[in-house]
Each structure stands twice: as structure tokens, then as C-alpha cells.
mmCIF file of C-alpha atoms and ligand atoms in Angstrom:
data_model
loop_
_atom_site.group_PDB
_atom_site.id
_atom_site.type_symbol
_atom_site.label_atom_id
_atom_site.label_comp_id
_atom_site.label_asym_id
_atom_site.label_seq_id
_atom_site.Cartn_x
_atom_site.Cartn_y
_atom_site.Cartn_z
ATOM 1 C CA UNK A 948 77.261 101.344 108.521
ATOM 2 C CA UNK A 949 77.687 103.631 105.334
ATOM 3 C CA UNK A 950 80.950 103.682 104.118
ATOM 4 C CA UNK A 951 82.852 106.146 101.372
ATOM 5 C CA UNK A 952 85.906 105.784 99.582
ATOM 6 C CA UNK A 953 86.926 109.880 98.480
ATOM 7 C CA UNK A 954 88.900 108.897 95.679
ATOM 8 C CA UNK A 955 90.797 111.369 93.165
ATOM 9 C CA UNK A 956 94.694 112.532 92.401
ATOM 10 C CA UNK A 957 96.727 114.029 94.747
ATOM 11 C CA UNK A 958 95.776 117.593 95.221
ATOM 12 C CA UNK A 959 92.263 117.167 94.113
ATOM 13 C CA UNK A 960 90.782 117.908 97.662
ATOM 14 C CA UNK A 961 89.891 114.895 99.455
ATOM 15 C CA UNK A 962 91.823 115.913 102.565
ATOM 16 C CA UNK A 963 89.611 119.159 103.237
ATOM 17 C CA UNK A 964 86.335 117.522 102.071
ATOM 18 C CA UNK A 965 86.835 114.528 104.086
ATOM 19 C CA UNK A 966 86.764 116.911 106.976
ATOM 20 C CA UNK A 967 83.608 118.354 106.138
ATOM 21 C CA UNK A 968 81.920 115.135 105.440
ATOM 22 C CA UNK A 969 82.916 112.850 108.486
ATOM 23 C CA UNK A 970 81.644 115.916 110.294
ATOM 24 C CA UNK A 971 78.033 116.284 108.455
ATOM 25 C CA UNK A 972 78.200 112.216 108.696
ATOM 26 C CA UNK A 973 79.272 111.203 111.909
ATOM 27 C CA UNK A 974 81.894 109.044 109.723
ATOM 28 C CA UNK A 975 85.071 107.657 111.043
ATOM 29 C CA UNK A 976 88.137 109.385 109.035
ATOM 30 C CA UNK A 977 90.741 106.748 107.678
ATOM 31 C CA UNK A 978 93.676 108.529 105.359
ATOM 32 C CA UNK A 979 96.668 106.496 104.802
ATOM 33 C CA UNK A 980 98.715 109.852 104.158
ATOM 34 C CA UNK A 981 98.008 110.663 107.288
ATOM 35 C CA UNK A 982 98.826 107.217 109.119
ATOM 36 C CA UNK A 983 102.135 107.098 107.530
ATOM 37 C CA UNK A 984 102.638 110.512 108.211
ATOM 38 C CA UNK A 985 102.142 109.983 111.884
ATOM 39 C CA UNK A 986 104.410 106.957 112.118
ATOM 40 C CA UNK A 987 106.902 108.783 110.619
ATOM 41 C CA UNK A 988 106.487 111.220 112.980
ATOM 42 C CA UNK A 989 107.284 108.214 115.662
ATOM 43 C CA UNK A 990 109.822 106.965 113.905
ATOM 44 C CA UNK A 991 108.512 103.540 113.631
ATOM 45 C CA UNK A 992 109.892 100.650 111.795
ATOM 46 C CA UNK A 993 107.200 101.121 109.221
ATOM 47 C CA UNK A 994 107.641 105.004 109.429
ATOM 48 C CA UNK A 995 110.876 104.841 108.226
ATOM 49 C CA UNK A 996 110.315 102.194 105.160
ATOM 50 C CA UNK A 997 107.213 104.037 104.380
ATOM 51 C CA UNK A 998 109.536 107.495 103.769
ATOM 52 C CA UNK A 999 111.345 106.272 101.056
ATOM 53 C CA UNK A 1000 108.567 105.424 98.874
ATOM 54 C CA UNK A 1001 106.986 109.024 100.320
ATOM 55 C CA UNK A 1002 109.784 110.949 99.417
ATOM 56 C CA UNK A 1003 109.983 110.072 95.907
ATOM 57 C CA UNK A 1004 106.121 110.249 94.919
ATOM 58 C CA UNK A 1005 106.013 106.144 94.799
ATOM 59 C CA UNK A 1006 103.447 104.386 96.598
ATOM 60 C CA UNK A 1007 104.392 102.470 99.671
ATOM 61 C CA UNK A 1008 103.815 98.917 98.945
ATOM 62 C CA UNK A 1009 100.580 97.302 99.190
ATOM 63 C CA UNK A 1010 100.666 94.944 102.473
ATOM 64 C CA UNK A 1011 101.875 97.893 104.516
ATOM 65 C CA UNK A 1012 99.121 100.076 103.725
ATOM 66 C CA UNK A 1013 96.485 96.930 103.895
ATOM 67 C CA UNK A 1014 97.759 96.187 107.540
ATOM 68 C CA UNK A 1015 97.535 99.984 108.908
ATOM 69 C CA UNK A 1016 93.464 99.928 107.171
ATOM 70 C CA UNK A 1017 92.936 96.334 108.836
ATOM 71 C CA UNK A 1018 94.233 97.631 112.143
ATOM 72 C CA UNK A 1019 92.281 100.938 111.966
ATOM 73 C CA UNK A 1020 89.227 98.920 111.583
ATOM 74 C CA UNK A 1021 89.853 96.751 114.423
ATOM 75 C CA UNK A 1022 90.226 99.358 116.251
ATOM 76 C CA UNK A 1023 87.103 101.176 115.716
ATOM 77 C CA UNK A 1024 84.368 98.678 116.010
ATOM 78 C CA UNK A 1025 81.835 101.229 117.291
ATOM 79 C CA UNK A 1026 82.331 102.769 114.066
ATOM 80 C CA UNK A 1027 79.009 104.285 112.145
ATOM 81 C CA UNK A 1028 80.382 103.965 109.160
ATOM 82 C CA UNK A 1029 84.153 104.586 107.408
ATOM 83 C CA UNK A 1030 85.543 107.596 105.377
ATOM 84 C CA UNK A 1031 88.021 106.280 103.451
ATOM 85 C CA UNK A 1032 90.755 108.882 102.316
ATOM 86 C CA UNK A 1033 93.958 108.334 99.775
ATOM 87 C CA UNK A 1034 93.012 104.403 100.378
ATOM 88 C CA UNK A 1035 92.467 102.285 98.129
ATOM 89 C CA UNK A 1036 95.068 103.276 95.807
ATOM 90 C CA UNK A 1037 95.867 99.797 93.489
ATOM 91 C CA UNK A 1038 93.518 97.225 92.887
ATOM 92 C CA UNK A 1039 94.889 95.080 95.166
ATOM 93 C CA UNK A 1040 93.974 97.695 98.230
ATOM 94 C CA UNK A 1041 90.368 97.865 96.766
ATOM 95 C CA UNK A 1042 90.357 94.009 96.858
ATOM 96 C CA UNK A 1043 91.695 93.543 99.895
ATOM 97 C CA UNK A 1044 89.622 95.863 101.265
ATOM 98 C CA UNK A 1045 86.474 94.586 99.952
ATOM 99 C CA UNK A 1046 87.461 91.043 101.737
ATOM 100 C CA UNK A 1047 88.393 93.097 105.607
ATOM 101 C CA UNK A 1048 84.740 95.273 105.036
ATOM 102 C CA UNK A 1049 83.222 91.882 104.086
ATOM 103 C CA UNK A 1050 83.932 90.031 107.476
ATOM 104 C CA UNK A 1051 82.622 92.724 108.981
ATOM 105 C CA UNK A 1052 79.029 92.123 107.382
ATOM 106 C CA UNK A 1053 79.521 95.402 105.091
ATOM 107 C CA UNK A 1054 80.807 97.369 101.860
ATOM 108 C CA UNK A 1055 81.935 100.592 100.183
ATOM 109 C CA UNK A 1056 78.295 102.080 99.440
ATOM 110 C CA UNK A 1057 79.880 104.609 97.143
ATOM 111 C CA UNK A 1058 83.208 105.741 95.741
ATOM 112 C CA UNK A 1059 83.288 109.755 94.739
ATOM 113 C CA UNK A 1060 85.803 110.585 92.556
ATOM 114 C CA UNK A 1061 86.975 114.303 92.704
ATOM 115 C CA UNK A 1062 87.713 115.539 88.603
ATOM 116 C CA UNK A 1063 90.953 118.431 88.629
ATOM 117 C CA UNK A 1064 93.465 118.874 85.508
ATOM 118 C CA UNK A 1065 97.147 117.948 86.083
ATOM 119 C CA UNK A 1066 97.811 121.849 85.903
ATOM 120 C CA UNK A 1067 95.307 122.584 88.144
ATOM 121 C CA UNK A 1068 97.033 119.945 90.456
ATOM 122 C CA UNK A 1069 100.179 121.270 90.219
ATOM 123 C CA UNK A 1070 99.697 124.482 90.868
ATOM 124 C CA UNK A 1071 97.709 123.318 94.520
ATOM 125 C CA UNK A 1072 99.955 121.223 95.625
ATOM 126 C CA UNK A 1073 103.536 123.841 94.838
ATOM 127 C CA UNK A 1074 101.141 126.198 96.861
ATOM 128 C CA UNK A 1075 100.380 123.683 99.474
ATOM 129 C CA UNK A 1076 104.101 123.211 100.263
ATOM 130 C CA UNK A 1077 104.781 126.649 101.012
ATOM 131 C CA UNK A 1078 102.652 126.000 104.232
ATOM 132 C CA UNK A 1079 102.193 122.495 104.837
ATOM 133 C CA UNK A 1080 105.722 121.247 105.742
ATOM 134 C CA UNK A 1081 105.101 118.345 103.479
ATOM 135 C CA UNK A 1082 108.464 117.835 101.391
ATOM 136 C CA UNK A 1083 106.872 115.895 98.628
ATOM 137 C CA UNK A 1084 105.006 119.147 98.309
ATOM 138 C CA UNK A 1085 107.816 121.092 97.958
ATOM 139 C CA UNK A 1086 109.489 119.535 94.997
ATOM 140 C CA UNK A 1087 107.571 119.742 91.205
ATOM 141 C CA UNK A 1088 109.498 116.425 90.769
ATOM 142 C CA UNK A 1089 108.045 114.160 93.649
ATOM 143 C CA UNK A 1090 104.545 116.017 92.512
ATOM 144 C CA UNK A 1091 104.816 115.075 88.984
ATOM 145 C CA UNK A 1092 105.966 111.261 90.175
ATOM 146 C CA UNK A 1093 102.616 111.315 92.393
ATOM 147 C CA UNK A 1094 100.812 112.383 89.568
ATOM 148 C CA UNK A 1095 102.206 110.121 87.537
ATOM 149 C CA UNK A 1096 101.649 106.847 90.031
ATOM 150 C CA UNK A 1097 98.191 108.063 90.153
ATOM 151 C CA UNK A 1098 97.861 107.402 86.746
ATOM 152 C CA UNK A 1099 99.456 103.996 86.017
ATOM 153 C CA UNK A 1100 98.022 103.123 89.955
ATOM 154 C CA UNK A 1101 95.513 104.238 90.878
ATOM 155 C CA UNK A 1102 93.338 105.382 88.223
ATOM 156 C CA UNK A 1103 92.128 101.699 87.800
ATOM 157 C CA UNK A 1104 90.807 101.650 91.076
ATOM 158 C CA UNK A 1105 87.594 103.499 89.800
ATOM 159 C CA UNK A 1106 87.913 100.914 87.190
ATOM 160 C CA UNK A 1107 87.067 98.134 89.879
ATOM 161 C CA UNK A 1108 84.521 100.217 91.345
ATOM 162 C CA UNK A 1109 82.711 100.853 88.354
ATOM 163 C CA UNK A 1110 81.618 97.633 87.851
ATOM 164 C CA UNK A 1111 79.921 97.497 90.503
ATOM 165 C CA UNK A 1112 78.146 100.666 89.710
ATOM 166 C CA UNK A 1113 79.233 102.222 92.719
ATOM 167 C CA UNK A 1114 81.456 105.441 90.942
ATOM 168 C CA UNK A 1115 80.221 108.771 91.013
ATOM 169 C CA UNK A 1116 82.253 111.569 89.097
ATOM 170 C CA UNK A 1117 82.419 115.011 90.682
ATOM 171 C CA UNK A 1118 83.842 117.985 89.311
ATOM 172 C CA UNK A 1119 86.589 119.163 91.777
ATOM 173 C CA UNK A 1120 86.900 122.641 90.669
ATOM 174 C CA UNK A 1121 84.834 125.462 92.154
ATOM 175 C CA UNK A 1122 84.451 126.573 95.912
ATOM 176 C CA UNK A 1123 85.010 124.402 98.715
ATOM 177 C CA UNK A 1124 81.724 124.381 99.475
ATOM 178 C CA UNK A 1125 79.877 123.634 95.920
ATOM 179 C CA UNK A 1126 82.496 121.118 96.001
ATOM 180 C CA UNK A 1127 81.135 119.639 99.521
ATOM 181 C CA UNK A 1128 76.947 120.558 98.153
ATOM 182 C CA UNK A 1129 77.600 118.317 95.430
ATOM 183 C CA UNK A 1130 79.651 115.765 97.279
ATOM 184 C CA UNK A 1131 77.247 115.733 99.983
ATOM 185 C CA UNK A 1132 74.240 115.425 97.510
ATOM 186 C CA UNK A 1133 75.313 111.870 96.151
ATOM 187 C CA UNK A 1134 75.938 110.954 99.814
ATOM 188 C CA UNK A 1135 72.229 111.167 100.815
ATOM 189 C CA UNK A 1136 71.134 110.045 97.888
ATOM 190 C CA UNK A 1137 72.711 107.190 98.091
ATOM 191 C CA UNK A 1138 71.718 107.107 102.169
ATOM 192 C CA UNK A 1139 68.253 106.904 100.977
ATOM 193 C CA UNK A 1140 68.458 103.973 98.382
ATOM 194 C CA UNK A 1141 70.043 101.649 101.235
ATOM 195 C CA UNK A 1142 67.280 102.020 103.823
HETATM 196 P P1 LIG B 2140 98.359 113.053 98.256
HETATM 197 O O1 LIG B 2140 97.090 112.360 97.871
HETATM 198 O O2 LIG B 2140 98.240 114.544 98.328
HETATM 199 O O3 LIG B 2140 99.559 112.597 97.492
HETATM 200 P P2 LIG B 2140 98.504 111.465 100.688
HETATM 201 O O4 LIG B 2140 98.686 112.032 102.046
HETATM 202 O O5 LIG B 2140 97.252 110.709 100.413
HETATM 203 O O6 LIG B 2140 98.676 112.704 99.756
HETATM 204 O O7 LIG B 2140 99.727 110.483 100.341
HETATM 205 C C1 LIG B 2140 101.070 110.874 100.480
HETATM 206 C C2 LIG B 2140 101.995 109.696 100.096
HETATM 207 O O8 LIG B 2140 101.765 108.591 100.999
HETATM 208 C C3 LIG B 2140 101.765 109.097 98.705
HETATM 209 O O9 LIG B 2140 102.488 109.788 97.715
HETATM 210 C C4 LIG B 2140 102.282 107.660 98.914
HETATM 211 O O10 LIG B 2140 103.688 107.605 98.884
HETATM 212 C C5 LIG B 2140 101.861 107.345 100.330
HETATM 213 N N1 LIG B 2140 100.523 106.674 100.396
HETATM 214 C C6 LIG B 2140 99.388 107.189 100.956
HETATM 215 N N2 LIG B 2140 98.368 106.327 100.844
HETATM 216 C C7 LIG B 2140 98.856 105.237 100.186
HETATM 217 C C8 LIG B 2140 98.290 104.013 99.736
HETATM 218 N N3 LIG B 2140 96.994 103.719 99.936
HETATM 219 N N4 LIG B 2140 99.096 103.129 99.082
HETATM 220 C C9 LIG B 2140 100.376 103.394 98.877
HETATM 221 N N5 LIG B 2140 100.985 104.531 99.255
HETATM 222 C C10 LIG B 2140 100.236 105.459 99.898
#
């Protein structure tokens, strides 16, 4: 298995990259955005607590988003290897998730963190709601909160990840695909040093 954690702010890109790299990869595609967006969709029990958080730019709380991964995996046990997307976002998610990848005799090989100013963020994501029927993309508010949670959040996530050497910095900004040539060079190096 070789498994990536995309990691950056919201806006920064990891949606369309993720695309381009569980298709060069062969890698299963795991995005928490997009698992609570489906069950909100379904209007599931969890769906429907998950919104609140959603709508105001706050993250949903920890064990919610730790069951949906720890399902996901159990569900894919064929798996080659995992792309994780918007996950982890706290350090308890990256812990947590070390201990689920750990029973299953792996790890995260390497977390890529996408680089992209606030402004620059802000300005992708008030032109991604024009299109994507996302609300929170709609309102500079709930994108400034997101920003903001990433901050105090998530930011010290790469933190946890850097001690065990396994952060790689990318600059974000540029065309999708120097973006993905750059992304996708770390990815086989890092290929080649486990075999
Ligand atoms: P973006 O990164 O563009 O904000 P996502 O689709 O990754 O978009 O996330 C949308 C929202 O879903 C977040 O603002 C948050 O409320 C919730 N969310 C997604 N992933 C997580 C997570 N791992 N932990 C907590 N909340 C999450």
C-alpha cells in the first residue's frame, strides 16, 4: 500500500489534484468534504449534524469524521493504497488515523502540503461558488471562518507530520499541471525509497 495525505487550506487545490493523482496512482480517493457532502445529500442523521458545523466554516467534530475514515477503510480492503483528501484536519484525526492505518499493517508514506496566500484563497473559493452550488462558497464570511479554522486547526497537523519527516511543501500556485508535475515528482520519489 502507499498512502498520501493532500493536505493544505481550503481552496488550495487538493480536490482537483487528488483527481489527477488517484488516477496516475491507482489510489483509492477518501475526502471527508465529500462524505459529508453526500450524507447530506441523504439526509442522514449525521448529514444533518454535520451541516451546522458546514455551514458556518467550523469543523465537524472529530469522532464523526474518524468513524466515516474508519468505515471507508473497511470498506475498501482491496485497496492499493489511500488518497487522503481534507482528512486529517486536527491532531486528533492524524492520531487516530495513524492507530486505524496501523492495524492494517501500514502508514501515511507522505503528507504534501499545497502553499496559496489567504488572498489567493479567497479569491478561488468566491469564484468557486458561482458554479459549485456549495453555500459555504458563496459567503466571504463562512470562507474567512474556514480559513480561519484552518489556521488554529489544522495547520498543526503538518506539525505532527513533520516529525516524522514525512512533510513535503509544494507551492500551490501555477498551472494545474506544474502543480500535479511537482506533486507527482515527490510521489515517486518517495515510491522508490520504500521498495
Ligand atoms: P474545503 O477544504 O474547500 O473547505 P472540504 O470539502 O474539504 O472543503 O470541507 C468542507 C467542510 O466540511 C469544512 O469546512 C468542514 O466543516 C467539514 N469537514 C471536512 N472534512 C473535515 C474534517 N476532516 N474534520 C472536520 N470537518 C471537516
Amino acid at each position: 500500500m502507499f498512502n498520501i495525505i493532500l493536505f493544505g487550506p481550503p481552496g488550495s487545490g487538493k480536490g482537483t489534484q487528488s483527481e489527477k493523482l488517484i488516477a496516475k496512482y491507482g489510489l483509492k480517493h477518501l475526502s471527508t468534504g465529500d462524505l459529508l457532502r453526500s450524507e447530506i445529500a441523504a439526509s442522514t442523521p449525521l448529514g444533518l449534524e454535520a451541516k451546522n458545523f458546514m455551514d458556518k466554516g467550523q469543523l465537524v467534530p472529530d469522532e464523526v469524521v474518524i468513524g466515516m475514515i474508519s468505515s471507508a477503510l473497511e470498506a475498501n480492503p482491496q485497496a492499493q493504497g489511500f488518497l487522503f483528501d481534507g482528512f486529517p484536519r486536527t491532531e486528533a484525526q492524524a492520531e487516530a488515523l495513524d492507530k486505524l492505518l496501523k492495524l492494517n499493517q501500514t502508514e501515511i508514506h507522505v503528507v504534501l502540503a499545497l502553499d496559496v496566500s489567504d488572498e489567493e484563497l479567497v479569491k478561488r473559493l468566491l469564484n468557486r461558488g458561482l458554479t459549485s452550488g456549495r453555500s459555504d462558497d458563496a459567503d466571504e464570511k463562512v470562507i474567512r471562518a474556514r480559513i480561519a479554522e484552518y489556521n488554529l486547526k489544522t495547520a498543526a497537523v503538518a506539525a505532527y507530520y513533520k516529525k516524522f519527516d514525512k512533510v513535503v511543501h509544494i507551492k500551490g500556485e501555477g498551472t494545474l499541471d506544474e502543480i500535479f508535475q511537482l506533486l507527482s515528482n515527490e510521489v515517486n520519489g518517495r515510491m522508490a525509497e520504500k521498495v
